[in-house]
Every structure is written in C-alpha cells, then in structure tokens.
C-alpha cells in the first residue's frame, strides 16, 4: 500500500483560490475521511491525488515520491465515483473490467480480477446484467468493484453514498469498512455528512472553505475540537456556545458561574465562549444555571429541550422523558469534566 502527503497545497481556478495552503499526511493503510460543507475543496484534494489536476502550488507525494504524471494508469490510484458514472449500456462485468483493460492486462487476468472483485462485493450473480437494470445498491457495488479490480495502492471515494436512502447508506458504510479491514488499502473518503465521517474514519479531517480545521482521530476531534468551527460541525445537535467571562477557574454566564474542571489557558475577565454539548446536561433543582423553556421535542428514547439563558439559545438532549410547560424555568447541571472553553475573538480552543 502507500502513504499520501499534501505539502503546501494551493489550488486556484480563474484566479480564485479554493485551497489555501494545506499540509496533510495520510498514513499507509489508513482510512482517512475528509468532511466539510459543499464546495470546501474535498473533491479537489481527491483529484490532485488521482492526477486529474495539478496543484497551483505545493505538491502531492505518494510514498514520499512524486508520482509519474505521464503514466496515470500506473499511478496505483483508483477512484470510486457516484454510481451514475457507470456505463449504463454495458453489463456490470464489462464496467468492472474497463479499468483493467485500459491497463492492457491479458484477458485471462482481466476475467479473474473481475470475478474476484465481484465476489468481494457480493455481485457475482449480476455480472451479465446491464447497469441500467441494477438497483442503486448493486450499481454502487459495481462502481467499487471497478476500482478494486485495478488492484490499487490507494482508493479514493468521492461522496459515494450521498444519493442513497439512510438505510442503504448504513448498510454500505459497514460494507466499505469491512472491505478496508480485509484489504488494507490506503483509502481517502469524502462526505458532507459528519455522522458518516465519524462512523468510517481512522483519521478524520474537518475542512472549512479550502483549509483544514482539524485532523485527528474521530474521538479526539469530538472530545477536543480545535475551534468553534469544528465543535459546531462535528456532533448533532451542534455544541451549545454561551458567551461569558473567564473568572477564577470558571465561566460567568449571566449571573451564574460555571466551574470548568479541565485545564484552560485563559486569564480573568477574558471574554470566552463556553461550549457544552447538548447530551452533557442533567436536570438539577440546585443548579445555578437557570434556563427558560421554549419547546419540548420527544424522539422516543430522548427528549430535546429548547430553551434560553438570557437571550442565548440552548439545546439540551436528555435520555429520559420529562414534561414542562412552555416558559417554565428549568435548572441544568452540565458535566463539568466535559466542558469546552474557546476564545471569543478567534474561536480557538483554550483547553490545554
């Protein structure tokens, strides 16, 4: 397999920069998931690895070597595109064989690779069926099999599940993860869905508009977000952000002082944002943190409380059923060991 390194990558189209100096390393055999909103540069990074584009500045190396741009077929990179990129008039088998034949492999080897890839994806019975007559599930499996039949060192997935329903997405996520564990191919996967990214990644990369906001393990990104952008993007519902003042080891929010039990690099009277995930609250009559309820939402096992502390909105998710009248005052106790503090001006984490 192979590692991938982005060194000082910039990319511009018609004098408009879309990638702003990215440095990123994807280790050998890693499953790296890049997530971020639409048009943040995720697909551009994949095209640079595949050799479909060249960077305006910086370089992409594979195993610390510059790939040969003259022989893209020998680059060792395969790309899984959305299922509608398949040739609808050809059979599933002919689609899978397309890349292998482009590399001028013997017919016997091509047939062997096609059947092996189809077996891995569970679509052997459909090899002779035209793609236009396949289900969404089998079309995507065919697209993945086409990439794997080329025996790549690196496999790129460009948001392949976005057009599928949620049940099918969950099934194919597990299938893709199973294949990665079995084959150990270095994989880079893009998605706009942060929950999908968390479920798949060994290495999670959160992108803003052309820049990397954080790159680490999914748990590290969730537990220790580097800034408010990451904290709001990863986790549903988004992390609550309450304006306050750092004072004597806690954050003063309105009249209530919330102690923070983790080390924080802040000075007294510094304006900060107190970050609290909606799931990290409990109800407590003795808590100084009082909120005015605006709405209750029941979702089966959980209750979502929408409320305000002063003029600041707050969302609380409880694993219990509760009942309050609209406008009621509820007292909330956060999990003090799981609080986050961010600089109000920059949005950067102040946690040490």
Short mmCIF file of C-alpha atoms in Angstrom, two decimals:
data_model
loop_
_atom_site.label_atom_id
_atom_site.label_comp_id
_atom_site.label_asym_id
_atom_site.label_seq_id
_atom_site.Cartn_x
_atom_site.Cartn_y
_atom_site.Cartn_z
CA UNK A 1 0.00 0.00 0.00
CA UNK A 2 1.10 3.67 0.14
CA UNK A 3 1.03 6.86 2.17
CA UNK A 4 -0.16 10.20 0.76
CA UNK A 5 1.24 13.61 1.71
CA UNK A 6 -0.10 17.05 0.77
CA UNK A 7 2.64 19.67 1.13
CA UNK A 8 1.67 23.36 0.98
CA UNK A 9 -1.17 22.64 -1.44
CA UNK A 10 -2.90 25.61 -3.03
CA UNK A 11 -5.36 25.44 -5.89
CA UNK A 12 -6.91 28.26 -7.89
CA UNK A 13 -9.43 28.38 -10.74
CA UNK A 14 -9.61 31.56 -12.85
CA UNK A 15 -7.52 33.44 -10.24
CA UNK A 16 -9.87 32.39 -7.43
CA UNK A 17 -8.19 30.28 -4.74
CA UNK A 18 -10.19 27.30 -3.48
CA UNK A 19 -7.42 25.56 -1.49
CA UNK A 20 -5.38 27.69 0.91
CA UNK A 21 -2.07 26.05 1.79
CA UNK A 22 -2.97 22.57 3.06
CA UNK A 23 -0.45 20.30 4.78
CA UNK A 24 -1.79 16.83 5.48
CA UNK A 25 -0.43 13.29 5.82
CA UNK A 26 -2.49 10.12 5.26
CA UNK A 27 -0.56 7.13 6.57
CA UNK A 28 -0.17 3.79 4.81
CA UNK A 29 -3.27 1.54 5.14
CA UNK A 30 -5.21 4.33 6.86
CA UNK A 31 -8.88 5.09 6.26
CA UNK A 32 -8.96 8.88 6.08
CA UNK A 33 -12.33 10.64 5.86
CA UNK A 34 -12.48 14.28 4.79
CA UNK A 35 -15.68 16.05 5.77
CA UNK A 36 -16.93 19.58 5.36
CA UNK A 37 -19.70 21.57 3.67
CA UNK A 38 -20.29 21.67 -0.06
CA UNK A 39 -17.58 23.40 -2.14
CA UNK A 40 -14.98 23.37 0.66
CA UNK A 41 -12.36 21.60 -1.50
CA UNK A 42 -12.84 17.91 -0.58
CA UNK A 43 -13.20 16.65 -4.15
CA UNK A 44 -10.36 18.88 -5.34
CA UNK A 45 -7.96 17.08 -2.98
CA UNK A 46 -9.05 13.71 -4.42
CA UNK A 47 -8.47 14.94 -7.98
CA UNK A 48 -4.96 16.03 -7.03
CA UNK A 49 -4.18 12.55 -5.66
CA UNK A 50 -5.68 10.89 -8.74
CA UNK A 51 -3.64 13.11 -11.07
CA UNK A 52 -6.74 14.59 -12.69
CA UNK A 53 -5.48 18.05 -11.70
CA UNK A 54 -2.13 19.59 -10.79
CA UNK A 55 -1.84 21.98 -7.82
CA UNK A 56 -1.26 25.69 -8.33
CA UNK A 57 1.36 25.48 -5.57
CA UNK A 58 2.80 22.74 -3.39
CA UNK A 59 2.94 19.06 -4.21
CA UNK A 60 1.26 15.71 -3.58
CA UNK A 61 3.56 12.76 -2.93
CA UNK A 62 2.75 9.05 -2.78
CA UNK A 63 5.11 7.07 -0.57
CA UNK A 64 7.19 10.27 -0.37
CA UNK A 65 7.74 10.24 -4.14
CA UNK A 66 6.30 12.44 -6.84
CA UNK A 67 4.02 10.24 -8.99
CA UNK A 68 4.64 9.96 -12.71
CA UNK A 69 2.10 12.30 -14.32
CA UNK A 70 2.83 10.83 -17.74
CA UNK A 71 1.53 7.37 -16.80
CA UNK A 72 -1.67 7.92 -14.80
CA UNK A 73 -2.73 4.31 -15.41
CA UNK A 74 0.31 3.19 -13.39
CA UNK A 75 -0.19 5.68 -10.57
CA UNK A 76 -1.66 2.98 -8.32
CA UNK A 77 -4.76 5.08 -7.56
CA UNK A 78 -8.38 4.13 -8.19
CA UNK A 79 -11.39 6.39 -7.70
CA UNK A 80 -14.91 5.33 -6.74
CA UNK A 81 -17.28 7.83 -8.30
CA UNK A 82 -21.06 8.01 -7.76
CA UNK A 83 -22.89 5.08 -9.33
CA UNK A 84 -24.25 7.23 -12.17
CA UNK A 85 -20.69 7.39 -13.59
CA UNK A 86 -21.01 3.79 -14.81
CA UNK A 87 -21.68 2.98 -18.46
CA UNK A 88 -25.40 2.19 -18.45
CA UNK A 89 -25.36 0.33 -21.78
CA UNK A 90 -22.67 -2.10 -20.59
CA UNK A 91 -23.05 -5.02 -18.20
CA UNK A 92 -21.77 -4.88 -14.63
CA UNK A 93 -18.90 -7.20 -15.62
CA UNK A 94 -17.91 -5.02 -18.58
CA UNK A 95 -17.90 -1.96 -16.32
CA UNK A 96 -15.69 -3.68 -13.75
CA UNK A 97 -13.29 -4.81 -16.48
CA UNK A 98 -12.99 -1.34 -18.01
CA UNK A 99 -10.02 -0.10 -15.92
CA UNK A 100 -8.19 -3.44 -16.10
CA UNK A 101 -8.42 -3.48 -19.89
CA UNK A 102 -7.22 0.14 -20.02
CA UNK A 103 -4.02 -1.10 -18.32
CA UNK A 104 -3.60 -3.64 -21.15
CA UNK A 105 -3.84 -6.74 -18.95
CA UNK A 106 -4.28 -10.19 -20.55
CA UNK A 107 -7.87 -11.36 -21.00
CA UNK A 108 -7.46 -14.25 -18.54
CA UNK A 109 -6.14 -11.91 -15.82
CA UNK A 110 -8.92 -9.40 -16.53
CA UNK A 111 -11.59 -12.08 -16.10
CA UNK A 112 -10.00 -13.29 -12.86
CA UNK A 113 -9.84 -9.78 -11.41
CA UNK A 114 -13.44 -9.04 -12.39
CA UNK A 115 -14.74 -12.18 -10.68
CA UNK A 116 -12.64 -11.62 -7.57
CA UNK A 117 -13.84 -8.03 -7.20
CA UNK A 118 -17.45 -9.09 -7.83
CA UNK A 119 -17.14 -11.81 -5.20
CA UNK A 120 -15.84 -9.34 -2.62
CA UNK A 121 -18.82 -7.07 -3.27
CA UNK A 122 -21.39 -9.88 -3.50
CA UNK A 123 -22.49 -9.13 -7.08
CA UNK A 124 -21.30 -12.24 -8.96
CA UNK A 125 -24.87 -13.20 -9.97
CA UNK A 126 -25.32 -9.80 -11.65
CA UNK A 127 -22.17 -9.62 -13.80
CA UNK A 128 -24.07 -10.14 -17.05
CA UNK A 129 -26.87 -7.70 -16.19
CA UNK A 130 -26.78 -4.24 -17.74
CA UNK A 131 -26.05 -1.48 -15.24
CA UNK A 132 -29.24 0.42 -16.08
CA UNK A 133 -31.20 -2.60 -14.79
CA UNK A 134 -29.39 -2.82 -11.44
CA UNK A 135 -30.62 -1.45 -8.11
CA UNK A 136 -28.90 1.58 -6.53
CA UNK A 137 -27.18 -0.82 -4.12
CA UNK A 138 -25.75 -3.03 -6.87
CA UNK A 139 -24.72 -0.06 -9.03
CA UNK A 140 -22.61 1.34 -6.20
CA UNK A 141 -21.14 -2.10 -5.51
CA UNK A 142 -20.24 -2.32 -9.20
CA UNK A 143 -18.53 1.07 -9.00
CA UNK A 144 -16.45 -0.06 -6.00
CA UNK A 145 -15.64 -3.38 -7.69
CA UNK A 146 -14.44 -1.49 -10.80
CA UNK A 147 -11.95 0.40 -8.61
CA UNK A 148 -10.78 -2.68 -6.69
CA UNK A 149 -10.27 -4.74 -9.87
CA UNK A 150 -7.37 -2.41 -10.74
CA UNK A 151 -5.60 -3.58 -7.54
CA UNK A 152 -4.81 -0.01 -6.44
CA UNK A 153 -2.45 1.08 -3.69
CA UNK A 154 -4.80 3.96 -2.89
CA UNK A 155 -8.59 4.03 -3.22
CA UNK A 156 -10.48 7.33 -3.39
CA UNK A 157 -14.19 7.63 -2.58
CA UNK A 158 -15.91 10.85 -3.67
CA UNK A 159 -19.05 11.07 -1.50
CA UNK A 160 -20.38 7.76 -2.92
CA UNK A 161 -23.40 7.35 -0.61
CA UNK A 162 -24.94 10.82 -0.91
CA UNK A 163 -27.76 9.81 -3.30
CA UNK A 164 -28.89 6.74 -1.32
CA UNK A 165 -31.56 6.44 1.37
CA UNK A 166 -30.43 6.28 5.01
CA UNK A 167 -30.98 2.54 5.46
CA UNK A 168 -28.91 1.72 2.38
CA UNK A 169 -26.25 4.21 3.45
CA UNK A 170 -25.85 2.43 6.79
CA UNK A 171 -25.56 -0.99 5.11
CA UNK A 172 -22.97 0.15 2.58
CA UNK A 173 -20.94 2.07 5.18
CA UNK A 174 -20.40 -1.21 7.01
CA UNK A 175 -19.59 -2.94 3.70
CA UNK A 176 -16.95 -0.33 2.82
CA UNK A 177 -15.43 -0.55 6.31
CA UNK A 178 -15.36 -4.37 6.08
CA UNK A 179 -13.56 -4.21 2.73
CA UNK A 180 -10.97 -1.81 4.13
CA UNK A 181 -10.28 -4.08 7.10
CA UNK A 182 -9.92 -7.06 4.76
CA UNK A 183 -7.80 -5.46 2.04
CA UNK A 184 -5.89 -2.77 3.97
CA UNK A 185 -5.87 -0.38 1.01
CA UNK A 186 -4.99 3.22 1.89
CA UNK A 187 -8.32 5.00 1.47
CA UNK A 188 -9.39 8.64 1.29
CA UNK A 189 -13.14 9.19 1.52
CA UNK A 190 -15.10 12.43 1.29
CA UNK A 191 -18.56 13.15 2.67
CA UNK A 192 -20.66 16.13 3.73
CA UNK A 193 -22.23 14.04 6.49
CA UNK A 194 -20.26 14.37 9.76
CA UNK A 195 -22.02 11.34 11.27
CA UNK A 196 -20.95 9.20 8.30
CA UNK A 197 -17.43 10.57 8.66
CA UNK A 198 -17.28 9.67 12.36
CA UNK A 199 -18.56 6.15 11.68
CA UNK A 200 -15.96 5.35 8.99
CA UNK A 201 -12.75 7.19 9.81
CA UNK A 202 -9.48 6.12 11.33
CA UNK A 203 -8.30 9.67 10.59
CA UNK A 204 -10.92 12.41 10.47
CA UNK A 205 -10.16 15.64 8.58
CA UNK A 206 -12.59 18.54 9.04
CA UNK A 207 -12.36 21.15 6.28
CA UNK A 208 -13.54 24.73 6.15
CA UNK A 209 -13.56 26.73 2.92
CA UNK A 210 -10.31 25.45 1.47
CA UNK A 211 -8.46 24.91 4.74
CA UNK A 212 -8.04 22.08 7.28
CA UNK A 213 -9.68 22.98 10.58
CA UNK A 214 -8.54 19.80 12.37
CA UNK A 215 -7.09 16.39 11.57
CA UNK A 216 -7.05 13.64 14.20
CA UNK A 217 -8.92 10.52 15.31
CA UNK A 218 -12.74 10.82 15.39
CA UNK A 219 -12.82 10.64 19.20
CA UNK A 220 -10.11 13.30 19.54
CA UNK A 221 -11.98 15.62 17.16
CA UNK A 222 -15.23 15.10 19.06
CA UNK A 223 -13.75 15.32 22.57
CA UNK A 224 -11.20 18.08 21.93
CA UNK A 225 -12.30 20.25 18.98
CA UNK A 226 -9.59 22.70 17.95
CA UNK A 227 -12.00 25.60 17.41
CA UNK A 228 -15.66 26.57 17.36
CA UNK A 229 -15.96 25.66 13.66
CA UNK A 230 -15.09 22.02 14.38
CA UNK A 231 -17.16 21.98 17.58
CA UNK A 232 -20.24 23.11 15.67
CA UNK A 233 -19.70 20.84 12.65
CA UNK A 234 -18.99 17.56 14.46
CA UNK A 235 -21.83 16.28 16.61
CA UNK A 236 -25.60 16.56 16.27
CA UNK A 237 -27.16 18.71 17.58
CA UNK A 238 -24.31 21.19 17.41
CA UNK A 239 -22.41 22.16 20.56
CA UNK A 240 -24.01 24.97 22.58
CA UNK A 241 -21.91 28.14 22.69
CA UNK A 242 -22.62 30.52 25.57
CA UNK A 243 -20.94 33.93 25.76
CA UNK A 244 -19.31 34.60 29.10
CA UNK A 245 -16.30 35.85 31.04
CA UNK A 246 -13.50 33.64 32.39
CA UNK A 247 -13.29 34.21 36.13
CA UNK A 248 -11.47 32.25 38.85
CA UNK A 249 -11.46 28.85 37.17
CA UNK A 250 -14.92 29.05 35.61
CA UNK A 251 -17.10 30.91 33.13
CA UNK A 252 -19.53 33.58 34.27
CA UNK A 253 -22.68 33.25 32.15
CA UNK A 254 -25.14 35.92 33.16
CA UNK A 255 -25.40 35.65 36.96
CA UNK A 256 -24.26 32.01 37.08
CA UNK A 257 -20.64 30.91 37.36
CA UNK A 258 -19.97 27.52 35.75
CA UNK A 259 -16.78 25.84 37.07
CA UNK A 260 -14.51 24.16 34.49
CA UNK A 261 -12.54 21.19 35.82
CA UNK A 262 -10.14 20.85 32.91
CA UNK A 263 -7.00 23.00 32.42
CA UNK A 264 -7.71 26.21 30.49
CA UNK A 265 -5.28 28.81 29.12
CA UNK A 266 -7.28 31.94 29.97
CA UNK A 267 -6.95 34.94 32.23
CA UNK A 268 -9.55 36.51 34.49
CA UNK A 269 -12.08 38.78 32.74
CA UNK A 270 -11.21 37.34 29.32
CA UNK A 271 -14.29 37.12 27.03
CA UNK A 272 -14.85 33.47 26.14
CA UNK A 273 -17.37 31.03 24.76
CA UNK A 274 -18.43 28.16 27.00
CA UNK A 275 -19.02 25.04 24.89
CA UNK A 276 -21.44 22.39 26.17
CA UNK A 277 -22.69 19.50 24.08
CA UNK A 278 -26.49 19.06 24.33
CA UNK A 279 -26.05 15.50 25.66
CA UNK A 280 -23.86 16.67 28.59
CA UNK A 281 -26.61 18.07 30.84
CA UNK A 282 -28.76 16.77 33.65
CA UNK A 283 -31.70 18.34 35.48
CA UNK A 284 -30.95 19.57 38.99
CA UNK A 285 -33.01 21.85 41.22
CA UNK A 286 -29.84 23.05 42.97
CA UNK A 287 -28.04 24.20 39.82
CA UNK A 288 -27.36 27.94 39.45
CA UNK A 289 -27.76 27.62 35.66
CA UNK A 290 -31.40 28.54 35.01
CA UNK A 291 -32.96 28.45 31.55
CA UNK A 292 -36.37 29.49 30.25
CA UNK A 293 -38.02 26.68 28.26
CA UNK A 294 -39.40 27.44 24.80
CA UNK A 295 -40.14 23.97 23.37
CA UNK A 296 -40.00 20.24 24.09
CA UNK A 297 -39.43 17.61 21.40
CA UNK A 298 -39.92 13.89 22.05
CA UNK A 299 -37.93 11.49 19.86
CA UNK A 300 -38.74 8.18 21.55
CA UNK A 301 -35.93 7.40 23.97
CA UNK A 302 -34.79 11.03 24.23
CA UNK A 303 -36.27 14.42 24.99
CA UNK A 304 -34.88 17.56 23.37
CA UNK A 305 -35.35 20.77 25.35
CA UNK A 306 -35.04 24.10 23.57
CA UNK A 307 -34.56 26.99 25.95
CA UNK A 308 -32.80 30.32 26.61
CA UNK A 309 -30.34 31.57 29.18
CA UNK A 310 -30.98 35.29 28.98
CA UNK A 311 -31.01 35.94 25.23
CA UNK A 312 -28.73 32.97 24.42
CA UNK A 313 -30.32 29.84 22.93
CA UNK A 314 -29.55 26.43 24.44
CA UNK A 315 -30.38 22.87 23.34
CA UNK A 316 -30.45 20.03 25.87
CA UNK A 317 -30.85 16.34 24.99
CA UNK A 318 -31.94 14.10 27.89
CA UNK A 319 -32.14 10.30 27.93
CA UNK A 320 -35.41 10.48 29.85
CA UNK A 321 -38.96 11.69 29.45
CA UNK A 322 -39.76 15.00 31.09
CA UNK A 323 -42.67 17.37 30.96
CA UNK A 324 -42.61 21.16 31.41
CA UNK A 325 -44.95 23.97 30.48
CA UNK A 326 -43.71 26.46 27.88
CA UNK A 327 -41.97 29.32 29.65
CA UNK A 328 -41.05 27.22 32.69
CA UNK A 329 -37.68 27.74 34.36
CA UNK A 330 -35.51 24.60 34.26
CA UNK A 331 -32.27 24.25 36.19
CA UNK A 332 -29.49 22.46 34.35
CA UNK A 333 -26.23 20.95 35.57
CA UNK A 334 -23.55 20.41 32.91
CA UNK A 335 -20.93 17.66 33.15
CA UNK A 336 -18.10 19.83 34.44
CA UNK A 337 -15.37 17.44 33.23
CA UNK A 338 -16.63 17.69 29.63
CA UNK A 339 -16.89 21.45 29.19
CA UNK A 340 -15.02 23.40 26.50
CA UNK A 341 -13.75 26.97 26.53
CA UNK A 342 -12.99 28.96 23.36
CA UNK A 343 -11.57 32.41 22.82
CA UNK A 344 -14.44 34.71 21.88
CA UNK A 345 -12.43 36.68 19.32
CA UNK A 346 -10.58 33.92 17.44
CA UNK A 347 -12.78 30.89 18.14
CA UNK A 348 -9.70 28.82 19.03
CA UNK A 349 -9.87 26.32 21.87
CA UNK A 350 -8.33 27.45 25.15
CA UNK A 351 -8.20 23.92 26.55
CA UNK A 352 -4.71 22.70 27.44
#
